[in-house]
Short mmCIF file of C-alpha atoms in Angstrom, two decimals:
data_model
loop_
_atom_site.label_atom_id
_atom_site.label_comp_id
_atom_site.label_asym_id
_atom_site.label_seq_id
_atom_site.Cartn_x
_atom_site.Cartn_y
_atom_site.Cartn_z
CA UNK A 1 -111.40 53.61 -48.62
CA UNK A 2 -107.94 52.22 -49.13
CA UNK A 3 -107.23 51.80 -52.84
CA UNK A 4 -104.31 50.00 -54.37
CA UNK A 5 -103.36 50.96 -57.88
CA UNK A 6 -101.69 48.31 -60.15
CA UNK A 7 -100.26 49.04 -63.58
CA UNK A 8 -99.78 45.70 -65.26
CA UNK A 9 -98.12 44.57 -68.36
CA UNK A 10 -96.74 41.14 -69.21
CA UNK A 11 -96.27 40.32 -65.49
CA UNK A 12 -97.55 36.92 -65.45
CA UNK A 13 -94.18 35.38 -64.13
CA UNK A 14 -94.48 37.22 -60.85
CA UNK A 15 -97.95 38.63 -60.57
CA UNK A 16 -99.43 35.83 -58.44
CA UNK A 17 -96.89 36.29 -55.87
CA UNK A 18 -97.74 39.97 -55.49
CA UNK A 19 -101.50 39.14 -55.44
CA UNK A 20 -101.02 36.57 -52.72
CA UNK A 21 -99.03 39.11 -50.67
CA UNK A 22 -101.98 41.61 -51.01
CA UNK A 23 -104.50 39.00 -50.10
CA UNK A 24 -102.33 38.18 -46.99
CA UNK A 25 -102.29 41.73 -45.68
CA UNK A 26 -103.17 42.28 -41.97
CA UNK A 27 -105.47 45.06 -43.20
CA UNK A 28 -108.23 43.56 -45.31
CA UNK A 29 -110.35 46.52 -46.00
CA UNK A 30 -108.98 47.55 -49.45
CA UNK A 31 -109.96 47.72 -53.03
CA UNK A 32 -107.68 47.10 -56.10
CA UNK A 33 -107.71 49.02 -59.37
CA UNK A 34 -105.72 47.30 -62.07
CA UNK A 35 -105.09 48.52 -65.50
CA UNK A 36 -103.44 46.26 -68.04
CA UNK A 37 -101.67 47.91 -70.92
CA UNK A 38 -102.20 45.18 -73.55
CA UNK A 39 -100.29 42.18 -72.06
CA UNK A 40 -99.61 39.20 -74.35
CA UNK A 41 -98.94 36.67 -71.62
CA UNK A 42 -101.34 35.45 -69.01
CA UNK A 43 -101.53 38.64 -66.92
CA UNK A 44 -105.10 39.46 -67.77
CA UNK A 45 -106.28 35.87 -66.87
CA UNK A 46 -104.44 36.00 -63.49
CA UNK A 47 -106.07 39.41 -62.60
CA UNK A 48 -109.48 38.15 -63.75
CA UNK A 49 -109.17 35.06 -61.68
CA UNK A 50 -108.09 37.22 -58.64
CA UNK A 51 -111.17 39.37 -59.18
CA UNK A 52 -113.48 36.43 -59.51
CA UNK A 53 -112.05 35.08 -56.07
CA UNK A 54 -112.22 38.41 -54.36
CA UNK A 55 -115.67 39.62 -55.24
CA UNK A 56 -116.30 43.45 -55.10
CA UNK A 57 -112.82 44.30 -54.26
CA UNK A 58 -111.21 44.43 -57.74
CA UNK A 59 -111.89 46.84 -60.74
CA UNK A 60 -110.04 45.59 -63.85
CA UNK A 61 -109.58 47.25 -67.29
CA UNK A 62 -107.61 46.66 -70.21
CA UNK A 63 -106.23 49.84 -71.76
CA UNK A 64 -107.52 50.45 -75.33
CA UNK A 65 -105.34 51.70 -76.92
CA UNK A 66 -102.37 50.81 -74.75
CA UNK A 67 -100.65 53.84 -73.27
CA UNK A 68 -97.22 52.37 -73.65
CA UNK A 69 -95.52 53.12 -70.31
CA UNK A 70 -95.86 52.51 -66.60
CA UNK A 71 -95.78 56.22 -66.11
CA UNK A 72 -98.91 56.87 -68.26
CA UNK A 73 -100.67 53.86 -66.86
CA UNK A 74 -100.25 55.15 -63.43
CA UNK A 75 -101.45 58.62 -64.46
CA UNK A 76 -104.67 56.98 -65.73
CA UNK A 77 -104.90 54.97 -62.54
CA UNK A 78 -104.61 58.12 -60.36
CA UNK A 79 -107.40 59.81 -62.21
CA UNK A 80 -109.59 56.73 -62.07
CA UNK A 81 -108.96 56.56 -58.25
CA UNK A 82 -109.90 60.27 -57.98
CA UNK A 83 -113.09 59.65 -59.85
CA UNK A 84 -114.04 56.53 -57.82
CA UNK A 85 -113.65 58.63 -54.57
CA UNK A 86 -110.56 56.94 -53.07
CA UNK A 87 -109.49 58.20 -49.69
CA UNK A 88 -105.92 56.73 -49.69
CA UNK A 89 -103.96 55.26 -52.54
CA UNK A 90 -100.93 52.84 -52.52
CA UNK A 91 -99.04 52.20 -55.61
CA UNK A 92 -98.19 48.53 -56.70
CA UNK A 93 -95.71 47.09 -59.01
CA UNK A 94 -96.65 43.74 -60.50
CA UNK A 95 -93.31 41.99 -59.68
CA UNK A 96 -92.80 42.85 -55.96
CA UNK A 97 -93.98 41.08 -52.82
CA UNK A 98 -95.53 43.19 -49.90
CA UNK A 99 -94.61 42.48 -46.31
CA UNK A 100 -97.78 41.30 -44.47
CA UNK A 101 -98.07 44.58 -42.55
CA UNK A 102 -97.24 46.92 -45.22
CA UNK A 103 -100.76 48.70 -45.50
CA UNK A 104 -100.95 48.63 -41.77
CA UNK A 105 -97.65 50.29 -41.29
CA UNK A 106 -98.08 52.99 -43.93
CA UNK A 107 -101.66 53.73 -42.90
CA UNK A 108 -100.73 53.98 -39.11
CA UNK A 109 -98.11 56.69 -40.06
CA UNK A 110 -100.60 58.32 -42.41
CA UNK A 111 -103.31 58.56 -39.77
CA UNK A 112 -100.89 59.87 -37.32
CA UNK A 113 -99.66 62.51 -39.73
CA UNK A 114 -103.26 63.70 -40.65
CA UNK A 115 -104.17 63.79 -36.94
CA UNK A 116 -101.10 65.94 -36.16
CA UNK A 117 -101.12 68.18 -39.26
CA UNK A 118 -104.61 67.93 -40.91
CA UNK A 119 -106.14 65.87 -43.56
CA UNK A 120 -106.67 69.02 -45.66
CA UNK A 121 -103.05 69.19 -46.75
CA UNK A 122 -101.42 66.59 -49.12
CA UNK A 123 -99.62 63.87 -47.23
CA UNK A 124 -97.33 61.24 -48.59
CA UNK A 125 -95.77 58.42 -46.42
CA UNK A 126 -93.02 56.34 -47.94
CA UNK A 127 -90.72 53.57 -46.61
CA UNK A 128 -87.53 51.71 -47.23
CA UNK A 129 -87.59 48.58 -49.25
CA UNK A 130 -85.62 45.20 -49.11
CA UNK A 131 -83.77 44.67 -52.48
CA UNK A 132 -84.20 40.97 -53.62
CA UNK A 133 -83.28 38.95 -56.60
CA UNK A 134 -85.62 37.14 -59.02
CA UNK A 135 -85.98 34.29 -56.45
CA UNK A 136 -86.69 36.69 -53.56
CA UNK A 137 -83.12 36.10 -52.08
CA UNK A 138 -81.89 39.17 -50.27
CA UNK A 139 -79.56 41.54 -52.16
CA UNK A 140 -79.68 44.28 -49.63
CA UNK A 141 -81.68 44.94 -46.45
CA UNK A 142 -82.04 48.49 -47.29
CA UNK A 143 -82.71 49.98 -50.88
CA UNK A 144 -81.59 53.46 -49.52
CA UNK A 145 -78.21 52.18 -48.31
CA UNK A 146 -77.84 49.99 -51.58
CA UNK A 147 -78.49 53.10 -53.64
CA UNK A 148 -76.58 55.43 -51.31
CA UNK A 149 -79.57 57.63 -50.93
CA UNK A 150 -80.45 59.85 -47.98
CA UNK A 151 -83.33 58.42 -46.10
CA UNK A 152 -84.57 62.02 -45.31
CA UNK A 153 -83.81 64.84 -47.87
CA UNK A 154 -84.70 68.55 -47.70
CA UNK A 155 -86.96 70.12 -50.04
CA UNK A 156 -84.34 71.66 -52.29
CA UNK A 157 -82.67 68.26 -52.69
CA UNK A 158 -85.97 66.78 -53.85
CA UNK A 159 -86.00 69.15 -56.72
CA UNK A 160 -82.86 67.41 -58.18
CA UNK A 161 -83.20 63.83 -56.99
CA UNK A 162 -86.14 61.66 -56.00
CA UNK A 163 -85.79 59.32 -53.14
CA UNK A 164 -89.45 58.20 -53.03
CA UNK A 165 -90.34 54.83 -54.45
CA UNK A 166 -93.92 54.50 -55.41
CA UNK A 167 -94.43 50.91 -54.45
CA UNK A 168 -93.51 51.76 -50.92
CA UNK A 169 -95.77 54.61 -50.51
CA UNK A 170 -99.37 55.86 -49.76
CA UNK A 171 -100.91 59.27 -50.42
CA UNK A 172 -103.94 60.81 -48.90
CA UNK A 173 -107.07 62.09 -50.76
CA UNK A 174 -105.82 65.71 -50.85
CA UNK A 175 -102.63 64.60 -52.53
CA UNK A 176 -104.59 62.34 -54.70
CA UNK A 177 -106.83 65.11 -56.06
CA UNK A 178 -104.03 67.43 -56.79
CA UNK A 179 -102.10 64.80 -58.68
CA UNK A 180 -105.09 63.71 -60.59
CA UNK A 181 -105.72 67.34 -61.54
CA UNK A 182 -102.30 67.95 -63.02
CA UNK A 183 -100.74 64.57 -63.89
CA UNK A 184 -100.74 63.29 -67.50
CA UNK A 185 -98.36 65.65 -69.05
CA UNK A 186 -95.10 64.23 -70.65
CA UNK A 187 -93.22 66.68 -68.49
CA UNK A 188 -94.00 64.58 -65.38
CA UNK A 189 -91.17 62.17 -64.91
CA UNK A 190 -92.98 59.49 -62.85
CA UNK A 191 -96.02 59.42 -60.71
CA UNK A 192 -94.23 58.95 -57.40
CA UNK A 193 -91.94 61.77 -58.08
CA UNK A 194 -94.88 64.12 -58.92
CA UNK A 195 -96.83 63.13 -55.73
CA UNK A 196 -93.74 63.57 -53.57
CA UNK A 197 -93.15 67.10 -54.91
CA UNK A 198 -96.89 67.89 -54.23
CA UNK A 199 -96.57 66.75 -50.72
CA UNK A 200 -93.28 68.20 -50.00
CA UNK A 201 -94.36 71.57 -51.30
CA UNK A 202 -97.87 72.09 -49.91
CA UNK A 203 -97.99 69.44 -47.14
CA UNK A 204 -95.90 66.64 -45.49
CA UNK A 205 -93.64 64.06 -46.93
CA UNK A 206 -92.89 61.44 -44.37
CA UNK A 207 -90.41 58.54 -44.32
CA UNK A 208 -90.62 55.32 -42.46
CA UNK A 209 -87.22 53.71 -41.76
CA UNK A 210 -88.15 50.08 -42.28
CA UNK A 211 -88.80 47.95 -45.40
CA UNK A 212 -92.35 47.16 -46.22
CA UNK A 213 -91.63 45.71 -49.78
CA UNK A 214 -89.55 42.97 -51.18
CA UNK A 215 -88.24 45.00 -54.26
CA UNK A 216 -87.67 42.25 -56.89
CA UNK A 217 -84.73 42.78 -59.40
CA UNK A 218 -84.84 40.97 -62.74
CA UNK A 219 -84.05 41.50 -66.34
CA UNK A 220 -87.34 43.15 -67.22
CA UNK A 221 -87.56 46.02 -64.59
CA UNK A 222 -88.80 49.30 -66.08
CA UNK A 223 -87.40 50.98 -63.02
CA UNK A 224 -85.05 49.17 -60.59
CA UNK A 225 -82.23 49.39 -58.01
CA UNK A 226 -78.67 49.93 -58.92
CA UNK A 227 -75.73 49.37 -56.69
CA UNK A 228 -74.18 52.68 -56.75
CA UNK A 229 -70.73 51.15 -55.42
CA UNK A 230 -70.68 48.66 -58.30
CA UNK A 231 -67.81 49.21 -60.72
CA UNK A 232 -69.65 48.05 -63.58
CA UNK A 233 -72.52 50.43 -62.89
CA UNK A 234 -70.11 53.35 -62.40
CA UNK A 235 -68.42 52.61 -65.55
CA UNK A 236 -71.73 52.60 -67.44
CA UNK A 237 -72.61 55.97 -65.86
CA UNK A 238 -69.26 57.36 -67.02
CA UNK A 239 -69.44 55.95 -70.54
CA UNK A 240 -73.01 57.45 -70.92
CA UNK A 241 -71.37 60.61 -70.11
CA UNK A 242 -72.42 64.18 -70.32
CA UNK A 243 -75.26 63.68 -72.86
CA UNK A 244 -77.07 61.19 -70.67
CA UNK A 245 -76.63 63.45 -67.54
CA UNK A 246 -77.80 66.59 -69.38
CA UNK A 247 -80.84 64.82 -70.72
CA UNK A 248 -81.92 63.64 -67.18
CA UNK A 249 -81.32 67.20 -65.80
CA UNK A 250 -83.42 68.88 -68.66
CA UNK A 251 -86.32 66.49 -67.77
CA UNK A 252 -85.88 67.57 -64.12
CA UNK A 253 -85.96 71.33 -65.06
CA UNK A 254 -89.00 70.83 -67.37
CA UNK A 255 -90.88 68.97 -64.72
CA UNK A 256 -90.31 71.81 -62.25
CA UNK A 257 -91.37 74.26 -64.88
CA UNK A 258 -94.59 72.31 -65.46
CA UNK A 259 -95.09 71.89 -61.64
CA UNK A 260 -94.82 75.72 -61.11
CA UNK A 261 -97.20 76.61 -63.93
CA UNK A 262 -99.69 73.89 -62.67
CA UNK A 263 -99.76 74.93 -59.12
CA UNK A 264 -98.94 78.63 -58.85
CA UNK A 265 -102.61 79.45 -58.87
CA UNK A 266 -103.94 76.26 -57.50
CA UNK A 267 -106.47 76.41 -54.63
CA UNK A 268 -104.05 75.37 -51.81
CA UNK A 269 -103.71 77.88 -48.98
CA UNK A 270 -100.56 79.82 -49.98
CA UNK A 271 -98.64 80.63 -46.82
CA UNK A 272 -95.27 82.52 -46.93
CA UNK A 273 -93.27 79.38 -46.67
CA UNK A 274 -95.22 77.70 -49.47
CA UNK A 275 -94.74 80.76 -51.74
CA UNK A 276 -90.95 80.52 -50.98
CA UNK A 277 -91.02 76.93 -52.06
CA UNK A 278 -92.80 77.72 -55.32
CA UNK A 279 -90.32 80.52 -56.20
CA UNK A 280 -87.45 78.08 -55.49
CA UNK A 281 -89.06 75.61 -57.92
CA UNK A 282 -89.32 78.33 -60.48
CA UNK A 283 -85.60 79.48 -59.98
CA UNK A 284 -84.60 75.70 -60.30
CA UNK A 285 -86.51 75.32 -63.57
CA UNK A 286 -84.94 78.44 -64.89
CA UNK A 287 -81.47 76.67 -64.73
CA UNK A 288 -82.45 74.93 -67.85
CA UNK A 289 -81.11 77.91 -69.77
CA UNK A 290 -78.33 78.91 -67.27
CA UNK A 291 -74.64 78.38 -67.64
CA UNK A 292 -72.43 75.97 -65.63
CA UNK A 293 -71.29 78.54 -63.15
CA UNK A 294 -74.87 79.83 -62.40
CA UNK A 295 -76.09 76.17 -61.89
CA UNK A 296 -73.21 75.34 -59.61
CA UNK A 297 -73.91 78.58 -57.63
CA UNK A 298 -77.48 77.52 -57.18
CA UNK A 299 -76.51 74.17 -55.85
CA UNK A 300 -74.01 75.63 -53.32
CA UNK A 301 -76.45 78.36 -52.21
CA UNK A 302 -79.21 75.86 -51.46
CA UNK A 303 -76.99 72.86 -50.50
CA UNK A 304 -78.38 70.86 -53.33
CA UNK A 305 -75.83 68.14 -53.81
CA UNK A 306 -76.71 64.57 -54.96
CA UNK A 307 -75.69 61.82 -52.69
CA UNK A 308 -72.43 60.00 -53.63
CA UNK A 309 -69.12 61.13 -54.93
CA UNK A 310 -69.92 60.09 -58.51
CA UNK A 311 -73.16 61.72 -58.59
CA UNK A 312 -71.61 64.99 -57.13
CA UNK A 313 -68.82 64.78 -59.68
CA UNK A 314 -71.37 64.63 -62.46
CA UNK A 315 -73.14 67.80 -61.18
CA UNK A 316 -69.83 69.71 -61.35
CA UNK A 317 -68.45 68.35 -64.59
CA UNK A 318 -71.68 68.12 -66.68
CA UNK A 319 -73.85 71.00 -65.36
#
């Protein structure tokens, strides 16, 4: 069972384009779970019409009360998917457009990974994205190059910088269960980051070097793509300064602390390699109360440096 999770909120302007791209997938055996967080536009009407025209493929609910964020909405969706027995989950953003073979591409890589490594471990497959403007004109052919992100990163690097975009990913049932059992805490930064940590720690995190999503950028993105070479963007990062950077790092440390506490006694088979990863997560989370020199020593010891000169400079200056 392939399940698509859609967190919706006032997305009526772009939602129909996404749903059309979902209906046009080369893989047609899927179900959609959509939670609306109290939209005041025509979002709910669009989803209900889609459900009516795609009988038995859509489960739709309006959150009451509203949870207030995409993060919390996706947390509830993940739990709902687990409860409904989903085998594989893809995350959807209401303003994107999927390439026609997105599901096929991600699932092909997922099936190959499970065959090679086992379906009893958490697996997450993610891809590149094409960055487009409001009218779907191409801004950049590669999200990773646009953001100056490494396409493949080591485990240590993932602790400090997420490179997985939820709307270009799929998780298997084992990863879904682990996420559903633990997600929902305010310490979790975002659902895609949480699933990536689970897969990288206990299973496999796999990257496909091709775009499967048209990643639409507009004024209302809750999370979006930023051109890291853009002088205006760099100026803003510098003006936000140490306080903003320290707040982001504190969230990262707290997330890893919560991850360690959630999974240190979880029922995954603990190999020596996994135990080392858990200890590294704990060591990283302990940096929250460490001094600058201790933090820099950790980064150097494990080669944990953010991609890009500006990000590395921030690590040194504002650690």
